[in-house]
Each structure stands twice: as C-alpha cells, then as structure tokens.
mmCIF file of C-alpha atoms in Angstrom:
data_model
loop_
_atom_site.group_PDB
_atom_site.id
_atom_site.type_symbol
_atom_site.label_atom_id
_atom_site.label_comp_id
_atom_site.label_asym_id
_atom_site.label_seq_id
_atom_site.Cartn_x
_atom_site.Cartn_y
_atom_site.Cartn_z
ATOM 1 C CA MET B 13 -44.348 -26.076 -23.603
ATOM 2 C CA ILE B 14 -41.851 -23.196 -23.312
ATOM 3 C CA ASP B 15 -39.044 -23.030 -26.021
ATOM 4 C CA PRO B 16 -35.657 -23.810 -24.232
ATOM 5 C CA ASN B 17 -34.108 -20.985 -26.543
ATOM 6 C CA PHE B 18 -36.450 -18.433 -24.814
ATOM 7 C CA ILE B 19 -35.383 -19.462 -21.414
ATOM 8 C CA ASP B 20 -31.652 -18.994 -22.486
ATOM 9 C CA LEU B 21 -32.432 -15.614 -23.883
ATOM 10 C CA ILE B 22 -33.981 -14.472 -20.516
ATOM 11 C CA LEU B 23 -31.236 -15.938 -18.361
ATOM 12 C CA GLU B 24 -28.389 -14.399 -20.585
ATOM 13 C CA ASN B 25 -27.196 -10.985 -19.907
ATOM 14 C CA PRO B 26 -28.419 -8.786 -22.893
ATOM 15 C CA PHE B 27 -25.139 -6.708 -22.582
ATOM 16 C CA ASP B 28 -21.605 -7.537 -23.594
ATOM 17 C CA TRP B 29 -19.135 -5.229 -22.066
ATOM 18 C CA ASP B 30 -16.283 -4.316 -24.350
ATOM 19 C CA LYS B 31 -13.319 -4.424 -21.862
ATOM 20 C CA LYS B 32 -10.750 -3.296 -24.386
ATOM 21 C CA SER B 33 -12.635 -0.005 -24.858
ATOM 22 C CA TYR B 34 -12.653 0.685 -21.097
ATOM 23 C CA CYS B 35 -10.750 3.613 -19.855
ATOM 24 C CA PHE B 36 -11.408 5.422 -16.488
ATOM 25 C CA ASN B 37 -8.618 7.642 -15.062
ATOM 26 C CA ARG B 38 -8.461 8.684 -11.529
ATOM 27 C CA ASP B 39 -5.639 8.789 -8.986
ATOM 28 C CA GLU B 40 -7.762 7.602 -6.124
ATOM 29 C CA LYS B 41 -8.359 3.878 -6.920
ATOM 30 C CA ASP B 42 -9.841 1.121 -4.840
ATOM 31 C CA MET B 43 -6.710 -0.223 -3.400
ATOM 32 C CA HIS B 44 -5.168 3.242 -3.035
ATOM 33 C CA PRO B 45 -8.330 5.350 -2.322
ATOM 34 C CA TYR B 46 -6.573 8.665 -1.502
ATOM 35 C CA SER B 47 -4.047 11.167 -2.706
ATOM 36 C CA ILE B 48 -2.417 14.022 -0.687
ATOM 37 C CA ILE B 49 -1.592 17.574 -1.964
ATOM 38 C CA ASN B 50 0.747 19.676 -0.078
ATOM 39 C CA GLU B 51 0.787 23.283 -0.642
ATOM 40 C CA LYS B 52 2.413 26.283 1.042
ATOM 41 C CA THR B 53 -0.302 27.041 3.372
ATOM 42 C CA ARG B 54 -2.327 23.793 3.530
ATOM 43 C CA SER B 55 -2.536 20.096 2.950
ATOM 44 C CA ILE B 56 -5.354 18.562 1.223
ATOM 45 C CA ILE B 57 -6.498 14.830 1.507
ATOM 46 C CA ILE B 58 -8.507 13.711 -1.508
ATOM 47 C CA HIS B 59 -10.383 10.432 -0.707
ATOM 48 C CA ASN B 60 -12.551 8.141 -2.902
ATOM 49 C CA ILE B 61 -16.100 8.157 -1.557
ATOM 50 C CA LEU B 62 -17.806 6.692 -4.603
ATOM 51 C CA GLY B 63 -21.470 5.522 -3.828
ATOM 52 C CA ILE B 64 -21.625 7.280 -0.569
ATOM 53 C CA ASP B 65 -24.082 9.960 -0.160
ATOM 54 C CA LYS B 66 -22.784 13.205 1.461
ATOM 55 C CA LYS B 67 -25.591 13.041 4.105
ATOM 56 C CA ASP B 68 -24.183 9.620 5.336
ATOM 57 C CA LEU B 69 -20.608 10.754 5.635
ATOM 58 C CA LYS B 70 -19.073 11.508 8.995
ATOM 59 C CA LEU B 71 -15.624 13.188 9.753
ATOM 60 C CA THR B 72 -14.330 13.026 13.253
ATOM 61 C CA LEU B 73 -11.075 13.991 15.151
ATOM 62 C CA LEU B 74 -10.091 11.171 17.331
ATOM 63 C CA LYS B 75 -7.316 10.974 19.999
ATOM 64 C CA GLU B 76 -6.007 7.553 20.585
ATOM 65 C CA ASN B 77 -2.811 6.412 22.355
ATOM 66 C CA GLY B 78 -1.299 9.791 22.137
ATOM 67 C CA ASN B 79 -1.974 10.141 18.472
ATOM 68 C CA THR B 80 -4.527 12.387 16.685
ATOM 69 C CA TYR B 81 -6.505 10.834 13.782
ATOM 70 C CA ILE B 82 -9.010 12.159 11.312
ATOM 71 C CA LEU B 83 -11.608 9.373 10.831
ATOM 72 C CA ILE B 84 -13.710 9.023 7.681
ATOM 73 C CA GLU B 85 -16.921 6.874 8.241
ATOM 74 C CA GLY B 86 -20.048 6.363 6.111
ATOM 75 C CA LYS B 87 -22.574 3.859 4.729
ATOM 76 C CA THR B 88 -25.106 4.373 2.092
ATOM 77 C CA ILE B 89 -27.609 1.734 0.652
ATOM 78 C CA ASP B 90 -28.128 2.289 -3.090
ATOM 79 C CA GLU B 91 -31.717 2.883 -3.855
ATOM 80 C CA ILE B 92 -31.657 0.817 -7.172
ATOM 81 C CA THR B 93 -29.280 -2.028 -6.494
ATOM 82 C CA LYS B 94 -29.998 -2.349 -2.651
ATOM 83 C CA LYS B 95 -26.334 -2.739 -2.245
ATOM 84 C CA GLU B 96 -24.345 -1.127 0.631
ATOM 85 C CA TYR B 97 -21.531 1.257 -0.147
ATOM 86 C CA SER B 98 -19.394 2.046 3.081
ATOM 87 C CA ILE B 99 -16.095 3.651 4.103
ATOM 88 C CA SER B 100 -14.063 3.487 7.184
ATOM 89 C CA SER B 101 -10.526 5.166 6.787
ATOM 90 C CA ARG B 102 -8.350 7.211 9.087
ATOM 91 C CA PHE B 103 -5.179 9.321 8.780
ATOM 92 C CA ALA B 104 -2.850 10.099 11.689
ATOM 93 C CA ILE B 105 -2.284 13.911 11.716
ATOM 94 C CA ASP B 106 0.274 16.004 13.365
ATOM 95 C CA GLU B 107 -1.596 18.609 15.394
ATOM 96 C CA THR B 108 1.484 20.637 15.862
ATOM 97 C CA GLN B 109 1.614 21.531 12.279
ATOM 98 C CA LEU B 110 -2.167 21.932 11.495
ATOM 99 C CA GLU B 111 -4.884 24.230 12.680
ATOM 100 C CA LEU B 112 -7.314 21.607 13.771
ATOM 101 C CA SER B 113 -9.998 24.195 14.423
ATOM 102 C CA GLU B 114 -9.980 25.381 10.723
ATOM 103 C CA ILE B 115 -10.224 21.991 8.850
ATOM 104 C CA GLN B 116 -12.883 22.004 6.212
ATOM 105 C CA SER B 117 -14.163 19.431 3.945
ATOM 106 C CA LEU B 118 -16.333 19.287 0.698
ATOM 107 C CA THR B 119 -17.508 16.512 -1.568
ATOM 108 C CA ARG B 120 -17.540 16.779 -5.428
ATOM 109 C CA ASN B 121 -17.854 14.026 -8.101
ATOM 110 C CA GLY B 122 -17.400 11.067 -5.675
ATOM 111 C CA LEU B 123 -14.377 12.592 -3.947
ATOM 112 C CA LEU B 124 -14.046 13.885 -0.478
ATOM 113 C CA TYR B 125 -11.617 16.956 -0.003
ATOM 114 C CA ILE B 126 -10.276 17.492 3.623
ATOM 115 C CA ILE B 127 -8.574 20.839 3.609
ATOM 116 C CA MET B 128 -6.228 21.245 6.516
ATOM 117 C CA PRO B 129 -4.296 24.667 6.976
ATOM 118 C CA PHE B 130 -0.924 24.690 8.396
ATOM 119 C CA LYS B 131 -0.338 26.640 11.604
ATOM 120 C CA LYS B 132 0.886 30.136 10.816
ATOM 121 C CA GLU B 133 4.313 30.931 12.369
ATOM 122 C CA ASN B 134 4.453 33.607 15.031
ATOM 123 C CA LYS B 135 7.499 35.472 13.805
ATOM 124 C CA GLU B 136 7.969 37.247 17.232
ATOM 125 C CA LYS B 137 8.149 33.956 18.959
ATOM 126 C CA SER B 138 10.495 32.292 16.298
ATOM 127 C CA ARG B 139 13.035 35.264 16.639
ATOM 128 C CA ILE B 140 15.442 34.887 19.531
ATOM 129 C CA ASN B 141 17.964 37.668 20.438
ATOM 130 C CA ILE B 142 21.334 36.452 21.827
ATOM 131 C CA LYS B 143 23.123 38.946 23.983
ATOM 132 C CA ILE B 144 26.799 39.458 22.974
ATOM 133 C CA ASP B 145 29.235 40.072 25.842
#
C-alpha cells in the first residue's frame, strides 16, 4: 500500500514562488507590448517578442485600404514546454515621412527593434523663390 503523504508530495509543486520579491522592469509589457522612440533622423519601434525565435519572425509591409502597415508575425513552439508563443501585430505608418526602402530590424534580449529612417528633405525643392514686381 502506498503512503498517502507520498502521493501528496509528488502532486505538490516543490517550489513556492515569493511574489513579494518579484521585480521585472521593462517598458514593453504584455498589454502594451511596444514603445516608440522618435529621434531627429529616425523612428524606432521596440516590440516585445519574448519566446519567439528570430528565425520564426516575419516582417512585412502591407498596403490595405489606402494605408500602409508594418506587420509583425511569428510563431515558435518551445522545445521544453511544448507551448506555442506567437505574435501578430501591426502599425500604420506614414510612407510620406519614412524611407520604406531603408527600414531595418534587429532582435536582442526578447525585443524586436524596427528602425525607420525619416525621408531626407530636398532643400532645393523646399525653397521657393517668389518674384517681386
């Protein structure tokens, strides 16, 4: 006969998480998974992609109903837990302000950085001479 206390020990979690000691600081949280940095020459979207492998991530420029979007998609199945981590997110972007052909991205520490340079002003075109009579 198996001792009932032994079964209780097996079924119980051998860990007790100390919630009071927990502290994890990041701007990109689950319910607000991104932040945006606007600099003089570029704008950077920083998006939480925790659990998604870089090789499973896909970025696409999508035109829909007259708008341009940057679409972030990906799905990774964790080898240990066998759980799926996925992302589907998009941002409307103003292609009149951004150099779409020069968009770059990189991943680091569970974050995706999408770097979008602003269009350079053509000073000759922005200067208009007005004739005085």
